[in-house]
Coordinates of C-alpha atoms and ligand atoms in Angstrom, one line a residue:
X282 CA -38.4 9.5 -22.3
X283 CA -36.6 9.5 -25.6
X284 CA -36.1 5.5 -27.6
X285 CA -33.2 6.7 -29.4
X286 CA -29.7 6.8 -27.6
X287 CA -27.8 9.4 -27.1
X288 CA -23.9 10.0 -27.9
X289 CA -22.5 9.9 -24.6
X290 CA -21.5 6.9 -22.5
X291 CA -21.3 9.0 -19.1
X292 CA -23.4 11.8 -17.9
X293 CA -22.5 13.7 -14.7
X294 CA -25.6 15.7 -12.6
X295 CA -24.6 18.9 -10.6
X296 CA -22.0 21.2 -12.1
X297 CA -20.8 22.7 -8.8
X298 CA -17.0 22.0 -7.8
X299 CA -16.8 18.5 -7.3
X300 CA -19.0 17.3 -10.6
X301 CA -17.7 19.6 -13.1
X302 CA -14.1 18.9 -12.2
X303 CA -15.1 15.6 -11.9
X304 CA -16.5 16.3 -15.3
X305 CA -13.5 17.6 -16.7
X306 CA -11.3 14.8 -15.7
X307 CA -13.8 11.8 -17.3
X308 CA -13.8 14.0 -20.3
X309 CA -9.9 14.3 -20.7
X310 CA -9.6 10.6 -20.9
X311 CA -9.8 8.9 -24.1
X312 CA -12.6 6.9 -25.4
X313 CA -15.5 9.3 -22.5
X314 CA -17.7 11.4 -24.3
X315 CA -19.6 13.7 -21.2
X316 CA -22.9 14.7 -20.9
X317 CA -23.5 17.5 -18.2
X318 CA -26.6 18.7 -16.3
X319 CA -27.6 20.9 -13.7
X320 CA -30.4 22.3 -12.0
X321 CA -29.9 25.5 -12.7
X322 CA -28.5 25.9 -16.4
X323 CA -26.5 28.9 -15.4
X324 CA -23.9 26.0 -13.9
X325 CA -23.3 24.3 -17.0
X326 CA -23.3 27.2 -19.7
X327 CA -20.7 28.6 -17.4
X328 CA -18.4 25.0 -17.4
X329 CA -19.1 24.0 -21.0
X330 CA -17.9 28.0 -21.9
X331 CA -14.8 27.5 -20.2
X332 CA -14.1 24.5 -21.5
X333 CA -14.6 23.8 -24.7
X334 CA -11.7 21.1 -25.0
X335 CA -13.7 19.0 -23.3
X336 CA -16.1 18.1 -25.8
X337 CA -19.6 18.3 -22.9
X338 CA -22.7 17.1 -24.3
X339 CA -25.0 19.7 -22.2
X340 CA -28.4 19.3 -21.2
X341 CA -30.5 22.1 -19.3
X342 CA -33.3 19.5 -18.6
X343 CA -33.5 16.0 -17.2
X344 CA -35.4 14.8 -20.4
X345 CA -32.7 16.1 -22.8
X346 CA -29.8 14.8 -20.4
X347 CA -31.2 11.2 -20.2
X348 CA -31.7 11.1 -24.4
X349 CA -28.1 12.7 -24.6
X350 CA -26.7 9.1 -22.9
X351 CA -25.6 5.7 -24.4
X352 CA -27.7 2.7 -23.4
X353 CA -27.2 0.9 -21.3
X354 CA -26.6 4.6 -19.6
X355 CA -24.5 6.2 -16.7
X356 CA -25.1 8.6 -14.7
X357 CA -22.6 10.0 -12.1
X358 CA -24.8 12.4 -9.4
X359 CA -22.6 15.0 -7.7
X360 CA -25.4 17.5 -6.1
X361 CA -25.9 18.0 -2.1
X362 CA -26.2 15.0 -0.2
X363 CA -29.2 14.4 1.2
X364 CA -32.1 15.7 -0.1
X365 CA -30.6 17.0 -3.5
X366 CA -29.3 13.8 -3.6
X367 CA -32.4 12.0 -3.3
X368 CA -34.2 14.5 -5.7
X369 CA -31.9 13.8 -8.6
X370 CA -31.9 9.8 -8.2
X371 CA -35.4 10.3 -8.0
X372 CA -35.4 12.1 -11.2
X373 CA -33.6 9.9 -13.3
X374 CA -34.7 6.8 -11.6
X375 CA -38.2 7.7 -13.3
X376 CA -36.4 8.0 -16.8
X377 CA -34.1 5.5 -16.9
X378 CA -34.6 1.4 -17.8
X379 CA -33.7 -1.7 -16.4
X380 CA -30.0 -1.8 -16.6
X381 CA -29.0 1.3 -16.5
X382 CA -26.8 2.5 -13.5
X383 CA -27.0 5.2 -11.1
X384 CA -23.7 6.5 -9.9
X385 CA -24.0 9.0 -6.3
X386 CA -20.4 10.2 -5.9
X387 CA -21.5 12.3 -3.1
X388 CA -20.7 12.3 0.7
X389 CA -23.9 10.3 1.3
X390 CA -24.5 8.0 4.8
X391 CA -24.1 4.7 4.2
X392 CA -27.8 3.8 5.6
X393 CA -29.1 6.4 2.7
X394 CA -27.2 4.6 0.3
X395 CA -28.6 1.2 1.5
X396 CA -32.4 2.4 1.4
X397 CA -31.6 3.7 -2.1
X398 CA -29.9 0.9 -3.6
X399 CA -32.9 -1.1 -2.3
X400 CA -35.3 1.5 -3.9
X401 CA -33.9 2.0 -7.0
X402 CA -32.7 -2.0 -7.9
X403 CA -36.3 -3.0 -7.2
X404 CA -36.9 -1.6 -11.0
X405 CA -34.4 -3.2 -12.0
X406 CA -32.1 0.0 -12.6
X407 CA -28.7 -0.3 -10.9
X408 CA -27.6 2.1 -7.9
X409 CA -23.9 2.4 -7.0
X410 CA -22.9 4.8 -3.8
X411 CA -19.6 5.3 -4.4
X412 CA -17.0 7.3 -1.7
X413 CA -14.7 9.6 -3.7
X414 CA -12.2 11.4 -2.1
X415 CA -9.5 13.9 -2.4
X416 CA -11.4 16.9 -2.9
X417 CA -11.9 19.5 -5.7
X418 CA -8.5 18.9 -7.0
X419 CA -8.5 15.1 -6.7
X420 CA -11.9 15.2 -8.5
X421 CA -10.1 16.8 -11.5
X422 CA -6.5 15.2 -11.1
X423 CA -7.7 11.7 -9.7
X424 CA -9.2 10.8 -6.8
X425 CA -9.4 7.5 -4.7
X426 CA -12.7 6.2 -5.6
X427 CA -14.5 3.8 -3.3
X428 CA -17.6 2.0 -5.5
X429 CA -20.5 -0.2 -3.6
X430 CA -23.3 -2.3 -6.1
X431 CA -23.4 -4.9 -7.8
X432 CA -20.7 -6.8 -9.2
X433 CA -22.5 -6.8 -12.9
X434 CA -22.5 -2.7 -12.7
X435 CA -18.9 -3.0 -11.7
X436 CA -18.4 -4.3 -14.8
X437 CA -19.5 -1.2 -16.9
X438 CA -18.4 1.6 -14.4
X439 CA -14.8 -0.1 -13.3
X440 CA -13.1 1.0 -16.6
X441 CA -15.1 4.3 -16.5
X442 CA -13.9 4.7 -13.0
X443 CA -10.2 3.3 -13.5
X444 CA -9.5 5.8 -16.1
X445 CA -10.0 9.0 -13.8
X446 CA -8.7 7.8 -10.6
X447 CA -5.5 8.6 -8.7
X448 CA -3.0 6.2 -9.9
X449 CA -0.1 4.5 -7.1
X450 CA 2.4 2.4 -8.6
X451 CA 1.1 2.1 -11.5
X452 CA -2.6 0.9 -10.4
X453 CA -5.8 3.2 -10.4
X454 CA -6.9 3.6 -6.8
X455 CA -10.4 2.2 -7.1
X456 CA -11.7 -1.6 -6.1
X457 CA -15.0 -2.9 -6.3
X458 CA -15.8 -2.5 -2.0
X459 CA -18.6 -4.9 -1.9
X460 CA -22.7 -4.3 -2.4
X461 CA -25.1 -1.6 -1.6
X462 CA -23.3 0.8 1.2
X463 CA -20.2 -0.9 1.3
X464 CA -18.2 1.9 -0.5
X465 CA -20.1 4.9 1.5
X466 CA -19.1 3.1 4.4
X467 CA -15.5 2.5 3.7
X468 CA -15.3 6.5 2.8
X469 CA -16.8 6.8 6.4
X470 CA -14.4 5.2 8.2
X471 CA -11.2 6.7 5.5
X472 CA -12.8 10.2 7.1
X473 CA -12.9 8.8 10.7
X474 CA -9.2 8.2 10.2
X475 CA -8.4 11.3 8.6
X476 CA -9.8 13.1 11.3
X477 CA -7.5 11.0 13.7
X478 CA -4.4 11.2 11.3
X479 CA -5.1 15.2 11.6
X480 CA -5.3 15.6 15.3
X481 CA -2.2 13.4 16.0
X482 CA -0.2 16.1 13.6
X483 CA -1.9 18.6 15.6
X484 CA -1.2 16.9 18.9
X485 CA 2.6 16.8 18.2
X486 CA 2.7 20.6 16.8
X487 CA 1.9 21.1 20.1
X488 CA 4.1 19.6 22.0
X489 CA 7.0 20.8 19.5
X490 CA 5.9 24.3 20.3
X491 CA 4.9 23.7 23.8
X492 CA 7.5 21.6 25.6
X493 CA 10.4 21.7 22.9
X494 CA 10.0 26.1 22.5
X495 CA 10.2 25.7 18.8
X496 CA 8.5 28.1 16.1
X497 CA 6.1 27.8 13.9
X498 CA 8.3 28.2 10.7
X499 CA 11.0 25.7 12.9
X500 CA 8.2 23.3 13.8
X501 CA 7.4 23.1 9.3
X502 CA 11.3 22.2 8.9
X503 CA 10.8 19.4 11.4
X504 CA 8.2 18.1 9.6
X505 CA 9.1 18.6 6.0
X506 CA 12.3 15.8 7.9
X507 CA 9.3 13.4 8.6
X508 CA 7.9 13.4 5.6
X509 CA 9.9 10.9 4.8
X510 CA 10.1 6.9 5.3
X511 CA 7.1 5.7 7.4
X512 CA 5.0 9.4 8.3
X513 CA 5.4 10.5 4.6
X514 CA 2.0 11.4 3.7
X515 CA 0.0 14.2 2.3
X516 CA -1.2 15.6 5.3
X517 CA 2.5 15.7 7.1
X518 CA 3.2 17.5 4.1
X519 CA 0.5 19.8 4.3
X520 CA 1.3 20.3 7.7
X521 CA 5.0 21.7 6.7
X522 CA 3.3 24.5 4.4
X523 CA 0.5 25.3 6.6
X524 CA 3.0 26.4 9.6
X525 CA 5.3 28.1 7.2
X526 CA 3.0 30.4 6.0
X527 CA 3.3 34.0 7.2
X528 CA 0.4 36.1 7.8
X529 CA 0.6 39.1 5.2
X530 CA -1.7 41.4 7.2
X531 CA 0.2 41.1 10.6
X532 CA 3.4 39.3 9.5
X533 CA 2.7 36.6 12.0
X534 CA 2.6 32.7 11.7
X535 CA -0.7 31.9 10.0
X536 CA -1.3 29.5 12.6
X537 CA -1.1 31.9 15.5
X538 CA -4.4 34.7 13.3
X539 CA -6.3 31.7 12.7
X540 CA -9.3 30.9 15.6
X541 CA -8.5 27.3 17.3
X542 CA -12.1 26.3 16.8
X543 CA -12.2 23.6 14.5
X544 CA -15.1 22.6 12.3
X545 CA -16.4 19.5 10.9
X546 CA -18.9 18.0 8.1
X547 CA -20.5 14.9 9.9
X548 CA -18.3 12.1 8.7
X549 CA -16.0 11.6 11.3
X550 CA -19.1 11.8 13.6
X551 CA -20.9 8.9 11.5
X552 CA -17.6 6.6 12.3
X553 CA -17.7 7.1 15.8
X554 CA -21.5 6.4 15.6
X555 CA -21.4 3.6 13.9
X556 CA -18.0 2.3 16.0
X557 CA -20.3 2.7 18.9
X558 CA -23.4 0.8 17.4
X559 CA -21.3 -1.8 16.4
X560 CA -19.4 -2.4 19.6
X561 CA -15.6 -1.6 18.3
X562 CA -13.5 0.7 20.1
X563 CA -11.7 2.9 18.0
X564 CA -11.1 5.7 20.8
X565 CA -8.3 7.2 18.6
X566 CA -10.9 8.6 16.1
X567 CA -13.2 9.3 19.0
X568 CA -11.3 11.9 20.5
X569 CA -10.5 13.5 17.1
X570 CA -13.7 13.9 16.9
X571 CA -14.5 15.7 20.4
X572 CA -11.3 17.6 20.3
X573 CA -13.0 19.2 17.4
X574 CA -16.3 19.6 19.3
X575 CA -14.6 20.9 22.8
X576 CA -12.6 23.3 20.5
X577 CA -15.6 24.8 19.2
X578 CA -17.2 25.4 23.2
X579 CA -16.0 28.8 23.6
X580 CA -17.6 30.0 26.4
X581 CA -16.8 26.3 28.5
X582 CA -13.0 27.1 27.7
X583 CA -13.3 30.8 28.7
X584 CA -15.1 29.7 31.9
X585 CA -12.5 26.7 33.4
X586 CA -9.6 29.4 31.9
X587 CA -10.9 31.6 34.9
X588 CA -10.8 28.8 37.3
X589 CA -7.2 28.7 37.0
X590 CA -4.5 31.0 38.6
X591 CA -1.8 29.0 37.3
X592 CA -0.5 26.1 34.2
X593 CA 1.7 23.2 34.8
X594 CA 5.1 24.1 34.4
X595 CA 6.3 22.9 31.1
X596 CA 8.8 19.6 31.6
X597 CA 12.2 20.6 30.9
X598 CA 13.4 18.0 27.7
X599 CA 16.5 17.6 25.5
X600 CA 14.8 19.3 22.7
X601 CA 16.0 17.0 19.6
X602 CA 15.6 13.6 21.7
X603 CA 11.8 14.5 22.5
X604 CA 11.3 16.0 19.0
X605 CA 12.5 12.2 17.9
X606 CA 10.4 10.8 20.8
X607 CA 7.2 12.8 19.2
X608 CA 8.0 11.1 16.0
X609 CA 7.5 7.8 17.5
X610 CA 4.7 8.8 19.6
X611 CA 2.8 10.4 16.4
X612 CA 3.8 6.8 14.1
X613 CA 2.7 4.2 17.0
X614 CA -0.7 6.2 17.3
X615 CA -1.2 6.6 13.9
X616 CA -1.3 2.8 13.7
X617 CA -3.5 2.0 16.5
X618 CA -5.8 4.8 14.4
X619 CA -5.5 2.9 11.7
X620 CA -6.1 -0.5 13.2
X621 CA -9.5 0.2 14.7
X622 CA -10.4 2.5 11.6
X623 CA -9.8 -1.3 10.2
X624 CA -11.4 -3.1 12.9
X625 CA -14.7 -1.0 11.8
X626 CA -14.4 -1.7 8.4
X627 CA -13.9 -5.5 9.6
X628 CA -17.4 -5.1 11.8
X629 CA -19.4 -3.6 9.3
X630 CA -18.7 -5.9 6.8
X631 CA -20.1 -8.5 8.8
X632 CA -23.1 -6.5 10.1
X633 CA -23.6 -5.9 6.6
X634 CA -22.7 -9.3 4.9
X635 CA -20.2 -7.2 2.7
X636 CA -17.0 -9.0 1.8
X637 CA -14.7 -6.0 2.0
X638 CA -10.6 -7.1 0.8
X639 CA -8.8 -5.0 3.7
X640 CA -5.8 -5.1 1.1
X641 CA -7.5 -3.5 -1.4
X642 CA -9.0 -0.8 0.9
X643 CA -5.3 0.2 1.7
X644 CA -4.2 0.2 -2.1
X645 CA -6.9 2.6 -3.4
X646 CA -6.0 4.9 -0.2
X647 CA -2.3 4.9 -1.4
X648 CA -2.9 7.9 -3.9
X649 CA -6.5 10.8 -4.7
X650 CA -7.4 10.6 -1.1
X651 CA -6.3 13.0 1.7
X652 CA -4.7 10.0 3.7
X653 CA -2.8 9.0 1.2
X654 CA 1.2 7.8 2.7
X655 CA 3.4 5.4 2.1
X656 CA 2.8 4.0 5.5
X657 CA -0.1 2.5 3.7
X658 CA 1.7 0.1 1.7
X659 CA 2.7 -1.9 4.9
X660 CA -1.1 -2.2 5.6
X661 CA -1.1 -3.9 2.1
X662 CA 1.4 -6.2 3.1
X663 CA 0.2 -7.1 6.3
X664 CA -3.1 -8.0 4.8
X665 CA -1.6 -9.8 2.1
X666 CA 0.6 -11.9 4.6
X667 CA -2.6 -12.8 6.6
X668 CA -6.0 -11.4 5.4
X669 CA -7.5 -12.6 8.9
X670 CA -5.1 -10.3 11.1
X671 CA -7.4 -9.8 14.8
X672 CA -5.7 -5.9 15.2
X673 CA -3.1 -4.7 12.7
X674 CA -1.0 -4.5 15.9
X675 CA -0.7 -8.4 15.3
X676 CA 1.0 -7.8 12.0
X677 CA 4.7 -8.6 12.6
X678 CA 6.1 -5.3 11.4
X679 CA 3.5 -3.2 13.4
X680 CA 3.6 -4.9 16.5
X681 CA 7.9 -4.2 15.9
X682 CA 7.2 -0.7 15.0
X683 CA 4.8 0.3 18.7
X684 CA 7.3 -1.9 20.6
X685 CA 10.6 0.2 18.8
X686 CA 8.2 3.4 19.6
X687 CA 6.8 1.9 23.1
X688 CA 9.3 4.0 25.5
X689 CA 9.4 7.5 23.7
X690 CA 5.3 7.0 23.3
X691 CA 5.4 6.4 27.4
X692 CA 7.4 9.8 27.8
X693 CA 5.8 11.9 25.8
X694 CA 2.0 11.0 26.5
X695 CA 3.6 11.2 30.4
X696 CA 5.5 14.6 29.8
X697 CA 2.0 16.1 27.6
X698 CA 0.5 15.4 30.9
X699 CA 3.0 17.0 33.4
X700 CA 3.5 19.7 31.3
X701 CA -0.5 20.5 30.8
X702 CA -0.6 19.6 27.4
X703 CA -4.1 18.0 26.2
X704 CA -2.9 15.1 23.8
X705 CA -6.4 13.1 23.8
X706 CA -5.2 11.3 20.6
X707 CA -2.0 10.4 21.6
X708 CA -3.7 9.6 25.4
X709 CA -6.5 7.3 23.4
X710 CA -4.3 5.4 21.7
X711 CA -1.7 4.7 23.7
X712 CA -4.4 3.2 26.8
X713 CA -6.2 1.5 23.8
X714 CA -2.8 -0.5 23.4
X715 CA -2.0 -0.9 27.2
X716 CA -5.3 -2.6 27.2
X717 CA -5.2 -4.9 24.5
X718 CA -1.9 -5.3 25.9
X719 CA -2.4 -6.1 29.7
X720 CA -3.2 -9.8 30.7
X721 CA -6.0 -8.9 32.8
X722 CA -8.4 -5.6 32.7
X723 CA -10.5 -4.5 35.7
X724 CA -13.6 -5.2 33.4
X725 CA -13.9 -7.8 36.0
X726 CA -14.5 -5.8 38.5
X727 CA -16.7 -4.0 36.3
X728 CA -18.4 -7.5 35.9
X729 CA -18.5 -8.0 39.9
X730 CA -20.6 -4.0 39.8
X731 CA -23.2 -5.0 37.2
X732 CA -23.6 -8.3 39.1
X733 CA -24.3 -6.5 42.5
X734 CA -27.1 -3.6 41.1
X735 CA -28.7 -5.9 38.5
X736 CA -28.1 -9.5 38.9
X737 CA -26.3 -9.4 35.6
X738 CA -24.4 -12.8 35.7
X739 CA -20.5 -13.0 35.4
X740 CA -18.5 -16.3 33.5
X741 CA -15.2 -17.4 36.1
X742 CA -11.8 -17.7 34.7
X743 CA -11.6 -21.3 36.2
X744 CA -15.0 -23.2 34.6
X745 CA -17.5 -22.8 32.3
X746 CA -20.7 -21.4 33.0
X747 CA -22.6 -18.4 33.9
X748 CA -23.1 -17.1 37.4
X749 CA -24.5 -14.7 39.7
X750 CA -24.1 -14.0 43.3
X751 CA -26.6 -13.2 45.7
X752 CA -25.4 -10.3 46.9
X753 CA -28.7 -9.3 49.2
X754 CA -28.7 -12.4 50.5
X755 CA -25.9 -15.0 51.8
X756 CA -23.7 -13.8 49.4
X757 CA -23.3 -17.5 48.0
X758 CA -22.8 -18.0 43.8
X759 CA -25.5 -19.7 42.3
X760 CA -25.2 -20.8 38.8
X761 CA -27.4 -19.2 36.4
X762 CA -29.0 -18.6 33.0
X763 CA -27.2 -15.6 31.5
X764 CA -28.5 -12.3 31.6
X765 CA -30.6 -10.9 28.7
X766 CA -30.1 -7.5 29.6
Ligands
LIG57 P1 -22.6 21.1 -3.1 O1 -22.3 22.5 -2.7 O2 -22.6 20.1 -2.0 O3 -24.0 21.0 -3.8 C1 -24.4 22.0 -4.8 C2 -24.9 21.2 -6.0 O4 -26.0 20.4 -5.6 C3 -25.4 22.2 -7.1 O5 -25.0 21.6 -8.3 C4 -26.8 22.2 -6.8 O6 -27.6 22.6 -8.0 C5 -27.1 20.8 -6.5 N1 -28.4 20.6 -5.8 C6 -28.7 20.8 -4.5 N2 -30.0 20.5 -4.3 C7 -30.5 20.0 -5.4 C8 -31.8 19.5 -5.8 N3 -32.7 19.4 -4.9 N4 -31.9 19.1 -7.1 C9 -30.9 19.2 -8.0 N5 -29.7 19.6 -7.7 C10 -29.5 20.1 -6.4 O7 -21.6 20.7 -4.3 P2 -20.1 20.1 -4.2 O8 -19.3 20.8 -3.1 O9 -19.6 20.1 -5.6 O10 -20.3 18.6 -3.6 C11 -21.0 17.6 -4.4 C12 -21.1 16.4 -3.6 O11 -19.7 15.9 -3.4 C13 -21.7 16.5 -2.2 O12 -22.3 15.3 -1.8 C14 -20.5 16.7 -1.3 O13 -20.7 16.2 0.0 C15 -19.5 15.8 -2.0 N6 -18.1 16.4 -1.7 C16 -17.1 15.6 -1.6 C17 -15.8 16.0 -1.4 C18 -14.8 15.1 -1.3 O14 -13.6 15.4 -1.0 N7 -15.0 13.9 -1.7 C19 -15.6 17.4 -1.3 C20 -16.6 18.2 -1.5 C21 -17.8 17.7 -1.7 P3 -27.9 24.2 -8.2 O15 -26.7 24.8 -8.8 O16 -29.1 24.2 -9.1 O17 -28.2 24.8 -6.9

């Protein structure tokens, strides 16, 4: 390990896409000077060649890229999650001192992030998971940046950070989320909600083209008219482009050459995991996440497609009224998406004693990241009118935007199904409201089932207490201790 210290006050390890544009950007602001290393020098000969402007410090070993930083130093890792990832802290962790910080900017699981925070802090060096989003280009441009650790490493990297991340009016989107995996987490649950935020666009593409006959090419002018007011968002926008494109090979719609088998990285899996560990429903995401899975099943498809003789007939609809209904439908989901991506974020803050500003969550998302809307903004402000919300759907303005939406959400979740339409995100989120919504649920009955087969104790609406009937015997309620399992 070298005693002297080196010229640069941030070092970024792995020069694929993500850490050399990530690179780039650090080293365009004013005041960074970058140090860059990867495993294989072939990486960073190639990014410091075509760069020059940018002023790298490059290192082709670990030795000579820990001397080349400032003390106390930073380094940012951007390699593979997992394993790579764990190689790399591992590898500085050995070489650098009390004090200095460890940055993974990866797409790491929050749990990895919390055994490594625990690992690395016990010498006294400090870890940070951080969540960035917004991809190659936000990586270079600015993305949203989503920071866990301590509040003392804050201090060094939050200026580092500020200065390369996405900026929305007028404030860099990056916060401090709270210790150890707090920020990992947080970029969990903005993926669970980009995977629902996706499938309701999808969902509603479909019905255009289904039920209201429209093109594609059609169906992108109807949503380059959303993107405006409450849906404008990047990924309406993308929308509009994706469905103009024209195939050059066969001159169709893009959408219609490409195979309806969608893929998927793991994050939206983790939210739903960790939604289902932690007991809070967020059904929206859920079914973003299977209709990715059932999409990719082939051969179950093929097999209840020659079950069938015949399709629903498609509802017959005013074509603009239920295009407007579809708008509706599409906003009052996309809240109740939002609302239990919250209600997570709420839950594992308390699981994991992280104190988590829901207001600042929504800021940094406003700009870098792929859900990046305006609609975001009204989170802020419901938030900031009362940080202890129960459900977003409390929030004044949301609970008047589902009720403006209620009807047309009604006829178009009810026409989907008439017409043979799968809308499982629209469905979720939609019963998810009609049951917070409904004054009782048959979970009572529910109750009145596990009580039968397993004598597993029910409260009463009219007392206090905890009971059980015998239901093998005289049927009589006796009261009882609750059950412990
Ligand atoms: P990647 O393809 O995930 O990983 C390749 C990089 O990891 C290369 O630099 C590679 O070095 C290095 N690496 C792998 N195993 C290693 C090991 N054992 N020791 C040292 N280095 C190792 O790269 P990427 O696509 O740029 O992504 C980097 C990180 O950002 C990942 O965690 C990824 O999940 C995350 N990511 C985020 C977004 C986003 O939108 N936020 C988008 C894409 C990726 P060699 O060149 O030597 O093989």
């Amino acid at each position: 390990m070298s005693e002297a210290s080196g010229t640069a006050n941030i070092g970024v390890v792995g020069m694929a896409v993500m850490g050399s544009n990530l690179a780039r950007n650090l080293a365009s602001r004013s005041g960074n000077t970058v140090a860059v290393y990867n495993r294989s020098p072939e990486r960073t000969r190639k990014l410091v060649a075509e760069h020059p402007e940018a002023g790298f410090v490059a290192s082709e070993s670990i030795d000579d890229f820990v001397a080349s930083l400032q003390k106390p130093r930073t380094a940012i890792i951007m390699v593979q999650a997992g394993a790579g990832t764990d190689a790399v802290i591992s590898e500085l962790a050995s070489r650098f001192e009390p004090g200095d910080i460890i940055v993974d900017g990866g797409n790491a699981n929050f749990h990895d992030t919390i055994r490594r925070e625990k690992d690395v802090s016990a010498s006294g060096i400090h870890f940070v998971g951080t969540g960035i989003s917004g991809g190659e280009e936000g990586a270079l441009n600015g993305p949203s940046i989503m920071p866990g650790g301590t509040a003392e490493a804050y201090k060094t990297l939050g200026p580092i950070l500020a200065s390369i991340a996405a900026v929305a009016e007028g404030e860099p989107c990056v916060t401090h989320i709270g210790t150890d995996g707090a920020g990992h987490f947080v970029k969990m649950v903005h993926n669970g909600i980009e995977y629902a935020d996706m499938q309701l666009i999808a969902e509603a593409y479909d019905l255009l083209r289904t039920v209201t006959g429209r093109a594609p090419a059609e169906i992108a002018s109807v949503f380059e008219t959303w993107n405006s007011g409450d849906l404008e968002s990047y990924l309406i926008e993308i929308t509009a482009e994706v469905l103009r494109q024209v195939d050059a090979e066969t001159g169709k719609p893009f959408v219609d050459i490409v195979l309806d088998q969608a893929g998927a990285k793991g994050t939206g899996s983790w939210t739903v995991q960790n939604a289902l560990e932690l007991g809070v429903p967020v059904g929206g995401i859920a079914e973003a996440v299977f209709a990715r899975s059932l999409s990719s099943k082939p051969e179950q498809r093929a097999a209840v497609q020659a079950t069938i003789t015949a399709r629903p007939s498609v509802v017959s609809v005013d074509v603009d009224s239920f295009a407007d209904d579809i708008r509706a439908a599409l906003y009052a989901s996309k809240v109740v998406a939002y609302a239990q991506g919250f209600d997570e974020i709420i839950a594992g803050a308390a699981q994991f004693g992280w104190e988590i500003d829901k207001g600042a969550v929504a800021k940094i998302w406003r700009a870098g990241c792929i859900i990046r809307a305006q609609f975001l903004n009204r989170i802020v402000e419901a938030y900031e009118n009362n940080p202890s919300l129960a459900t977003l759907l409390e929030d004044p303005y949301f609970a008047a935007a589902v009720a403006s939406g209620e009807e047309a959400w009604r006829r178009v979740v009810s026409t989907a199904a008439l017409s043979g339409v799968p809308v499982p995100g629209f469905g979720a989120a939609l019963s998810y409201y009609d049951s917070l919504a409904s004054v009782r649920l048959p979970a009572a009955l529910v109750q009145g089932q596990r009580d039968f087969f397993g004598a597993h104790t029910y409260k009463r609406v009219d007392r206090e207490g905890t009971f059980h009937t015998l239901w093998s015997g005289d049927r009589t309620e006796i009261e009882s201790a609750p059950s412990t399992h």
